[in-house]
Structures are given as structure tokens and as C-alpha cells.
């Protein structure tokens, strides 16, 4: 399905060019040289390269991989200490698939091994971190961990990875589903976290957290083999989510609120980061024929108009992304989410906009 906006491909290229000018090496992208922001960013460049074939985008990704992976396959910066640390491994899997270089294969296998003893809930859900946040499973972490694991399974022929990915999605739905396909931010086994309610759940459907969940549903569905037994479960989760997102989209600006389902509070502002993730997901679903064009078109048209209004030239003449938060941990209450400081060019929001704009090309 095409979006009736002829400037979207140009805006995608403008944003990518701005990122490359501000960060000539993806290693310099905040907040660490190896963590989920690099993976999220570089997967956006991969999406853009797949749509355009522009060698500049491929070389940007390749340079990062070569900077971080030694000849013996050791990965500079990787610790395996958290799900956040796993995510950028997905880029190495993609690079191995496209180059066949032994160093990348070895690096991917080393990252895969860190999952073997990674701590879990009693039912098997990966915790967000090995040592911090005991007993906590976050929607963020399901994206971070399964981005690598499911892609690894597809490239290296390890079907166990698909089973694991579906299990993680089933568990996070069971732990965190609130209503209308929407998930709250996190779950605390035994209610140990200060934000946990009596059922262990956090209290709010945070926009960006729900966005991580939305994105991983599309990634897993892209990678699961045809006829795979668990695919229908993931499709059902995505269909529920799309219906919920349609219900809670802001009719005035086409975006979604920081706490998605609290539509009665004027202080609950619309978040660019999560909104970009939702637009990517809607565009992916429309292109795959999962939603009728007559349903998707108004959601996407209004949403992209709202997104473009948040990407405006800064003092240096390059596009800035406005009205989003730098990555945040699980908050204790609703007020903490809606009063969390906003920043220009929040690392996740820039990446999300790149994904959403790349998706609208062709």
C-alpha cells in the first residue's frame, strides 16, 4: 500500500543524512558504543538500504560491524548482561548473511551462547537484566532479545530460536496484557518491584514500550517459517494490537499519547517515539495484507502527517525530532510517565522515525 505523500522518501533520506553527519560512525550514537540504540539505528539503515539500494547505507552498517568484531569473532563492548546488550547482535547476523565472513559467524555464535544461562521467570520469560531489576520482565526486553534470537534462528537454521521467540511473546502477553491488545510496560515476578501492583504488573501502557512490542511482532512474523505452528498466535497478538491502536489514535494529530489509553487528560501528550513505531507496524501490516486498505489508509495518512510535523529543521539546518523522551526505565506511576522530561532528538525517537519513513518508500 502506498502512502499519498510524495515527500516521504525524501524525508527518509534527509533524516539518514542528518544522522550520518552528526554521527559519522554509528559507534558514536548515544548512549554507549554497543547497546540497543546502535542496533535499532542500524536496522533502520538496513531497511533504508533494502528499499533504495544506496551503498552509503550499507557501508555505514558495515563500518560499525568491522569496528566491533575482531578477526577471532570477539565483540568489543558486548557483555550479555542484559537484553539491551543482545539487540545489536541482530545486525551482526544480518551482516554475516550478506558477507559470509567467518568473524561475523563466530561473533553471532558467541552471542547466542549467552542465552543458555540467562536468568528467567519461573515460566521461562527472559528477565530484563542478569543482576539488576530481579524478577522483572519488560516489553522492551522482548524486542531486544528476540530481534537477535529469531534472526539467528532463521540464518543458522536453529528452530529452537523460533520456539523461544513465540514463548517470550506468549509470556509477555500473559504477564502484561491490559485490554484491547495493549500491554503495560513490565511485570515483576513475586511483586518485588516498587511499581508492581498486586498482580505484578506495572500500571501504565507506555507508548514506546508498547512500540517495542509492536515492532517485534512484525519482525518475528517476517522470520517465522511458513506453516510454523506458533505463527497464528503471533498473528492474533498483532491483530489485537492493531485494533487497539486504531481505537486510541489521536484524531487531531494522528499520533498516540505517552500513556496510550488515557485519552481524558490534556497533560498526557502525544509521543513521537512510540507513534513512529506504531506507524511502522501499521505500514508493515498493510503491506502484508493483514489489514484492509480502507482501514489502514486513514490511520497511516493522518499518522504520517503528524509525524512529519514533529521533524523540523534545527539550528544547524538538519532535521530535529521533537516531543519524545530519552529511554526510560519502568516508572512508578502515571504522573511519572507524563511528566518525564522531553528532549530533542531522543535516541529512540530518531531511530523510530527512520524506520517509519523507510517503511513508506515504495
Coordinates of C-alpha atoms in Angstrom, one line a residue:
X1 CA 0.0 0.0 0.0
X2 CA 1.3 3.4 -0.9
X3 CA 1.0 6.5 1.3
X4 CA -0.2 9.5 -0.6
X5 CA 2.7 11.7 0.4
X6 CA 5.3 12.2 -2.3
X7 CA 7.8 13.7 0.1
X8 CA 8.2 10.7 2.4
X9 CA 11.2 9.1 0.6
X10 CA 13.0 12.4 0.6
X11 CA 12.3 12.9 4.2
X12 CA 13.7 9.4 5.0
X13 CA 16.9 10.3 3.1
X14 CA 17.2 13.7 4.8
X15 CA 16.9 12.1 8.3
X16 CA 19.5 9.4 7.4
X17 CA 21.9 12.1 6.0
X18 CA 21.5 14.1 9.2
X19 CA 22.3 11.1 11.4
X20 CA 25.4 10.3 9.3
X21 CA 26.6 13.9 9.5
X22 CA 26.0 14.2 13.3
X23 CA 27.4 10.7 13.9
X24 CA 29.9 9.8 11.1
X25 CA 30.4 6.5 12.9
X26 CA 27.4 4.7 14.4
X27 CA 29.7 3.8 17.3
X28 CA 29.3 7.5 18.4
X29 CA 25.5 7.3 18.6
X30 CA 24.3 7.6 22.2
X31 CA 24.3 6.3 24.8
X32 CA 27.0 3.6 24.6
X33 CA 29.1 2.4 21.6
X34 CA 27.4 -1.1 21.9
X35 CA 23.8 -1.2 23.0
X36 CA 20.3 -1.3 21.7
X37 CA 20.3 2.2 20.2
X38 CA 23.0 1.2 17.7
X39 CA 21.1 -2.0 16.8
X40 CA 17.8 0.0 16.4
X41 CA 19.6 2.7 14.4
X42 CA 21.4 0.3 12.1
X43 CA 18.4 -1.9 11.4
X44 CA 16.8 1.3 10.2
X45 CA 19.7 1.9 7.8
X46 CA 19.3 -1.7 6.7
X47 CA 15.6 -1.1 6.0
X48 CA 16.5 2.0 4.0
X49 CA 19.2 0.2 2.1
X50 CA 16.8 -2.6 1.2
X51 CA 14.3 0.0 -0.2
X52 CA 16.9 2.2 -2.0
X53 CA 20.0 0.1 -2.7
X54 CA 22.1 3.1 -1.7
X55 CA 25.6 1.9 -0.9
X56 CA 26.2 4.7 1.6
X57 CA 23.7 3.0 4.0
X58 CA 25.3 -0.4 3.6
X59 CA 28.8 0.9 4.2
X60 CA 27.6 2.7 7.4
X61 CA 26.4 -0.6 8.8
X62 CA 29.4 -2.5 7.6
X63 CA 31.8 0.0 9.2
X64 CA 30.2 -0.4 12.6
X65 CA 30.4 -4.2 12.4
X66 CA 34.0 -4.1 11.4
X67 CA 34.8 -1.7 14.2
X68 CA 33.3 -4.0 16.8
X69 CA 34.1 -7.5 15.6
X70 CA 37.7 -8.7 15.8
X71 CA 39.2 -11.4 13.5
X72 CA 38.6 -14.0 16.2
X73 CA 35.0 -13.1 16.5
X74 CA 35.2 -11.3 19.8
X75 CA 32.8 -8.4 20.0
X76 CA 34.0 -5.1 21.5
X77 CA 31.5 -3.8 24.0
X78 CA 29.3 -6.9 24.3
X79 CA 28.8 -8.3 27.7
X80 CA 25.5 -10.3 27.6
X81 CA 24.5 -8.7 30.9
X82 CA 21.0 -7.6 29.7
X83 CA 18.5 -7.9 26.9
X84 CA 19.5 -4.4 25.8
X85 CA 23.0 -5.8 25.2
X86 CA 21.7 -8.5 22.9
X87 CA 19.8 -6.4 20.4
X88 CA 22.7 -5.2 18.2
X89 CA 23.7 -8.8 17.6
X90 CA 20.8 -8.8 15.1
X91 CA 22.9 -6.5 12.9
X92 CA 25.8 -8.9 13.0
X93 CA 23.6 -11.8 11.9
X94 CA 22.4 -9.7 9.0
X95 CA 26.0 -8.8 8.1
X96 CA 27.1 -12.5 8.2
X97 CA 24.2 -13.3 6.0
X98 CA 25.3 -10.7 3.4
X99 CA 29.1 -11.2 3.6
X100 CA 29.6 -14.8 4.8
X101 CA 32.6 -13.6 6.8
X102 CA 33.8 -16.1 9.4
X103 CA 34.4 -13.4 12.1
X104 CA 30.7 -12.5 12.0
X105 CA 29.6 -16.1 12.2
X106 CA 31.8 -16.6 15.3
X107 CA 30.5 -13.4 16.9
X108 CA 26.9 -14.4 16.4
X109 CA 27.5 -17.9 17.9
X110 CA 29.2 -16.3 20.9
X111 CA 26.2 -14.0 21.5
X112 CA 23.8 -17.0 21.1
X113 CA 25.7 -18.9 23.8
X114 CA 24.9 -16.1 26.4
X115 CA 21.2 -17.0 26.2
X116 CA 21.9 -20.5 27.5
X117 CA 22.3 -19.4 31.1
X118 CA 20.4 -16.2 31.0
X119 CA 18.0 -15.8 34.0
X120 CA 14.3 -16.3 33.5
X121 CA 11.0 -16.2 35.3
X122 CA 9.7 -19.5 36.6
X123 CA 7.7 -19.9 33.4
X124 CA 10.7 -19.2 31.2
X125 CA 10.5 -15.5 30.4
X126 CA 13.8 -13.7 30.0
X127 CA 14.4 -11.1 32.7
X128 CA 15.4 -7.7 31.6
X129 CA 18.8 -7.9 33.2
X130 CA 21.1 -10.5 34.8
X131 CA 21.7 -8.7 38.0
X132 CA 19.6 -5.6 38.2
X133 CA 15.8 -5.5 38.4
X134 CA 15.4 -9.0 39.9
X135 CA 12.4 -10.9 38.7
X136 CA 11.4 -8.2 36.1
X137 CA 10.4 -8.9 32.5
X138 CA 9.9 -5.8 30.4
X139 CA 8.2 -5.4 27.0
X140 CA 11.4 -3.5 25.9
X141 CA 13.5 -6.7 26.6
X142 CA 11.3 -8.9 24.5
X143 CA 12.1 -6.7 21.5
X144 CA 15.8 -6.5 22.4
X145 CA 16.3 -10.2 22.9
X146 CA 14.1 -11.7 20.1
X147 CA 15.5 -9.3 17.5
X148 CA 18.7 -11.3 17.7
X149 CA 17.4 -14.7 18.6
X150 CA 14.8 -15.0 15.9
X151 CA 17.1 -13.7 13.1
X152 CA 19.8 -16.0 14.4
X153 CA 17.4 -19.0 14.1
X154 CA 16.5 -18.0 10.5
X155 CA 20.0 -17.6 9.3
X156 CA 21.7 -20.5 11.2
X157 CA 18.8 -23.0 10.9
X158 CA 18.1 -23.3 14.7
X159 CA 14.4 -23.8 15.0
X160 CA 14.7 -23.7 18.8
X161 CA 15.0 -20.0 18.4
X162 CA 11.6 -19.7 16.9
X163 CA 10.1 -21.7 19.7
X164 CA 11.8 -19.4 22.1
X165 CA 10.6 -16.2 20.4
X166 CA 7.0 -17.4 20.4
X167 CA 7.2 -18.4 24.1
X168 CA 8.6 -14.9 25.0
X169 CA 5.7 -13.2 23.2
X170 CA 3.1 -15.5 24.7
X171 CA 4.5 -14.9 28.2
X172 CA 4.8 -11.1 27.9
X173 CA 1.2 -11.1 26.7
X174 CA 0.1 -13.2 29.6
X175 CA 2.0 -11.0 32.1
X176 CA 1.3 -7.6 30.7
X177 CA -1.9 -7.5 28.6
X178 CA -4.2 -4.8 29.9
X179 CA -7.0 -4.6 27.3
X180 CA -7.6 -4.1 23.6
X181 CA -4.3 -5.8 22.7
X182 CA -2.4 -3.2 24.7
X183 CA 0.4 -4.2 27.1
X184 CA 1.6 -2.4 30.2
X185 CA 5.3 -1.7 30.5
X186 CA 6.6 -4.5 32.7
X187 CA 5.9 -7.5 35.0
X188 CA 7.5 -8.2 38.4
X189 CA 7.5 -11.8 39.5
X190 CA 6.6 -12.0 43.2
X191 CA 5.7 -8.3 43.0
X192 CA 9.2 -7.3 44.1
X193 CA 9.5 -4.1 42.1
X194 CA 8.3 -0.8 43.7
X195 CA 6.0 -0.1 40.8
X196 CA 4.3 -3.6 40.8
X197 CA 0.6 -3.9 41.5
X198 CA -0.9 -6.9 43.3
X199 CA -0.8 -8.9 40.0
X200 CA 2.9 -8.0 39.4
X201 CA 2.1 -5.6 36.6
X202 CA 3.2 -2.0 36.2
X203 CA 0.4 0.5 36.0
X204 CA 0.7 2.1 32.5
X205 CA 0.6 1.4 28.8
X206 CA 3.7 3.4 27.9
X207 CA 3.8 4.4 24.3
X208 CA 7.4 3.5 23.5
X209 CA 7.2 0.2 25.5
X210 CA 4.1 -0.8 23.5
X211 CA 6.1 0.2 20.4
X212 CA 8.8 -2.2 21.2
X213 CA 6.2 -4.9 21.4
X214 CA 4.6 -3.8 18.1
X215 CA 7.9 -3.9 16.3
X216 CA 9.0 -7.4 17.5
X217 CA 5.6 -8.8 16.4
X218 CA 6.4 -7.7 12.8
X219 CA 10.0 -9.0 13.0
X220 CA 9.0 -12.4 14.3
X221 CA 6.3 -12.8 11.7
X222 CA 8.7 -11.9 9.0
X223 CA 11.2 -14.5 10.1
X224 CA 9.0 -17.5 11.2
X225 CA 8.9 -20.2 8.5
X226 CA 5.7 -20.7 6.5
X227 CA 3.4 -23.1 8.3
X228 CA 5.2 -22.8 11.6
X229 CA 2.8 -23.9 14.4
X230 CA 3.1 -20.8 16.6
X231 CA 2.7 -18.2 13.8
X232 CA -1.0 -17.9 14.3
X233 CA -0.5 -17.0 17.9
X234 CA 1.7 -14.1 16.9
X235 CA -0.7 -13.0 14.2
X236 CA -3.5 -12.9 16.7
X237 CA -1.5 -10.7 19.0
X238 CA -0.7 -8.3 16.2
X239 CA -4.3 -8.2 15.1
X240 CA -5.5 -7.3 18.6
X241 CA -2.8 -4.7 18.9
X242 CA -3.7 -3.0 15.6
X243 CA -7.4 -2.8 16.6
X244 CA -6.3 -1.2 19.9
X245 CA -4.1 1.3 18.2
X246 CA -6.8 2.3 15.8
X247 CA -9.1 2.9 18.7
X248 CA -6.7 5.1 20.6
X249 CA -5.1 7.1 17.8
X250 CA -5.5 10.9 18.4
X251 CA -7.9 12.1 15.8
X252 CA -6.5 15.6 15.7
X253 CA -2.8 14.9 15.0
X254 CA -2.7 11.2 14.1
X255 CA -0.3 10.3 16.9
X256 CA -0.6 8.3 20.1
X257 CA -0.3 9.5 23.7
X258 CA 2.6 8.9 26.1
X259 CA 0.2 6.7 28.1
X260 CA -1.7 5.3 25.2
X261 CA -5.1 4.6 26.7
X262 CA -5.5 7.7 28.9
X263 CA -7.3 9.9 26.4
X264 CA -9.1 12.0 29.0
X265 CA -6.1 14.0 30.2
X266 CA -4.8 17.1 28.3
X267 CA -1.4 16.7 30.1
X268 CA -1.0 13.3 28.5
X269 CA 1.0 14.5 25.5
X270 CA 1.4 12.6 22.2
X271 CA 4.8 10.8 22.0
X272 CA 6.7 10.9 18.7
X273 CA 8.8 7.8 19.5
X274 CA 6.0 5.3 20.2
X275 CA 3.9 6.8 17.4
X276 CA 6.7 6.2 14.8
X277 CA 6.9 2.6 16.0
X278 CA 3.1 2.2 15.6
X279 CA 3.2 3.7 12.1
X280 CA 5.9 1.3 11.0
X281 CA 3.8 -1.5 12.4
X282 CA 0.6 -0.4 10.6
X283 CA 2.5 0.1 7.3
X284 CA 4.1 -3.3 7.6
X285 CA 0.7 -4.9 8.3
X286 CA -0.9 -3.0 5.4
X287 CA 1.8 -4.1 3.0
X288 CA 1.4 -7.7 4.1
X289 CA -2.4 -7.6 3.6
X290 CA -3.2 -8.1 7.3
X291 CA -5.5 -5.1 7.3
X292 CA -7.8 -3.8 4.6
X293 CA -6.6 -0.8 2.7
X294 CA -9.7 1.2 3.6
X295 CA -8.9 0.6 7.3
X296 CA -5.2 1.3 7.1
X297 CA -5.2 4.4 4.8
X298 CA -6.8 6.9 7.2
X299 CA -4.6 5.7 10.1
X300 CA -1.5 6.0 8.1
X301 CA -2.3 9.2 6.3
X302 CA -3.1 11.1 9.4
X303 CA -0.3 9.4 11.4
X304 CA 2.4 10.3 8.8
X305 CA 1.2 13.9 8.7
X306 CA 1.5 14.1 12.4
X307 CA 4.9 12.5 12.4
X308 CA 6.3 14.9 9.8
X309 CA 5.1 17.8 11.8
X310 CA 7.4 16.7 14.6
X311 CA 10.5 16.5 12.3
X312 CA 11.6 20.1 11.7
X313 CA 14.9 21.8 10.8
X314 CA 17.2 22.7 13.8
X315 CA 19.7 25.5 14.2
X316 CA 22.2 23.6 12.1
X317 CA 19.7 23.2 9.3
X318 CA 19.4 19.4 9.8
X319 CA 16.1 17.8 10.8
X320 CA 15.4 17.5 14.5
X321 CA 12.9 15.1 16.0
X322 CA 10.8 16.7 18.7
X323 CA 8.5 15.6 21.6
X324 CA 9.9 12.3 22.9
X325 CA 11.8 11.1 26.0
X326 CA 15.3 9.7 26.1
X327 CA 14.9 6.0 27.1
X328 CA 13.4 5.5 30.5
X329 CA 13.0 2.6 32.9
X330 CA 9.7 1.5 34.3
X331 CA 8.1 4.4 36.2
X332 CA 6.2 4.1 39.5
X333 CA 3.0 5.9 38.4
X334 CA 1.1 7.6 35.6
X335 CA 2.3 11.1 36.6
X336 CA 5.9 10.0 36.3
X337 CA 5.4 8.9 32.7
X338 CA 3.6 12.1 31.5
X339 CA 5.9 14.4 33.4
X340 CA 9.1 12.7 32.3
X341 CA 11.4 15.3 30.6
X342 CA 11.1 15.5 26.8
X343 CA 14.2 16.1 24.7
X344 CA 15.1 17.0 21.1
X345 CA 16.5 14.0 19.1
X346 CA 15.9 11.4 21.7
X347 CA 17.9 8.4 20.5
X348 CA 14.9 6.0 20.3
X349 CA 12.6 8.6 18.6
X350 CA 15.2 9.3 15.8
X351 CA 15.5 5.6 15.1
X352 CA 11.8 5.1 15.2
X353 CA 11.2 7.9 12.7
X354 CA 13.9 6.4 10.4
X355 CA 12.1 3.0 10.5
X356 CA 8.7 4.6 9.8
X357 CA 9.9 6.8 7.0
X358 CA 11.9 3.9 5.4
X359 CA 8.7 1.8 5.5
X360 CA 6.8 4.3 3.5
X361 CA 9.2 4.1 0.5
X362 CA 8.0 2.1 -2.5

